[in-house]
Amino acid sequence: MTATTTDRPTPDQFTDATWADIRPRYDDLAARPLGAGDDAIEAWLADWSALEVALQEASSLASIAYSVDTTDPAKEAAHLRFSSEIGPKRGEQQVRLAHKLLDTGFARDDLTTTIRRFATDRDIFREENVPLQQQLQGLNARYQKLTGGMSVEWEGERLPLPKLGPYLLSPDRAVRERAWRLQFGPYVEARDTIADILDEQLAQRQQVARNAGFANYRDYVFEEKHRYDYTPEDCARFHDAVAATFVPALARRHERRREQMGLDALRPWDTAPDPAGRPALHPYD
């Protein structure tokens, strides 16, 4: 069915949707004749945009729900359905529709960058990367589940790592050090698993890049993310500028803090609390 301004999809329609439920909507857009006039193309673009907005919101809601509780199997399944099943296939259909639009020669001054993005997506798309993107999303979910479930024992209570944050602001240096060391303990214990996930991600990302004709993933991802206003070389120059200007300024700030706190050496757990030793603020308590 062709969408209209009164028949726009909503995020709740996709809460439990599978790709089989979503694919017909893309097929409808792909089959719709665009004609020679800009009005028909703009109406088609509006309908496509409405579909993407609804799908993206549904996907974001599923991701947020999972990030809040990575131990819930239903939330994990919903997140994986959007990220690993729907997401890569949705990207494939987006390229399909981009082809359709670009073939019309449609142009509008205020859509120049958008149309350029469509052309980039078309040029770097490779069908063999769709299953690789699905696998990469699965690896992301594995990492998120692993780190999201990390917790530590504190004063007889099991706390997720973010709950240690207030203790890093304590005027008591021993409390801060204990909290700082504890928050990294689960990462150290899981370092081999984390390394395996990251190694696999690196290998698959490099393969995605090679499949698309790039020498490395960095060059590929600059195109994928539509980084038109700056280059990798610009990033390297910015890195050098930060090292030359900001790092010395931060070192001076740390030295002032060390002196204020009366310490022989400033440690990582000394950078957040009030340097005058005043209790941390609790504006929302």
mmCIF file with all atom_site columns, C-alpha atoms in Angstrom, residues 100-108:
data_model
loop_
_atom_site.group_PDB
_atom_site.id
_atom_site.type_symbol
_atom_site.label_atom_id
_atom_site.label_alt_id
_atom_site.label_comp_id
_atom_site.label_asym_id
_atom_site.label_entity_id
_atom_site.label_seq_id
_atom_site.pdbx_PDB_ins_code
_atom_site.Cartn_x
_atom_site.Cartn_y
_atom_site.Cartn_z
_atom_site.occupancy
_atom_site.B_iso_or_equiv
_atom_site.pdbx_formal_charge
_atom_site.auth_seq_id
_atom_site.auth_comp_id
_atom_site.auth_asym_id
_atom_site.auth_atom_id
_atom_site.pdbx_PDB_model_num
ATOM 1 C CA . LYS A 1 100 ? 16.129 4.698  -7.919  1.00 0.00 ? 100 LYS A CA 1
ATOM 2 C CA . LEU A 1 101 ? 16.379 8.354  -6.959  1.00 0.00 ? 101 LEU A CA 1
ATOM 3 C CA . LEU A 1 102 ? 19.792 8.930  -8.532  1.00 0.00 ? 102 LEU A CA 1
ATOM 4 C CA . ASP A 1 103 ? 18.633 7.399  -11.796 1.00 0.00 ? 103 ASP A CA 1
ATOM 5 C CA . THR A 1 104 ? 16.027 10.176 -12.131 1.00 0.00 ? 104 THR A CA 1
ATOM 6 C CA . GLY A 1 105 ? 18.695 12.884 -12.108 1.00 0.00 ? 105 GLY A CA 1
ATOM 7 C CA . PHE A 1 106 ? 16.732 14.707 -9.417  1.00 0.00 ? 106 PHE A CA 1
ATOM 8 C CA . ALA A 1 107 ? 18.531 17.711 -7.935  1.00 0.00 ? 107 ALA A CA 1
ATOM 9 C CA . ARG A 1 108 ? 17.630 20.435 -5.474  1.00 0.00 ? 108 ARG A CA 1
#
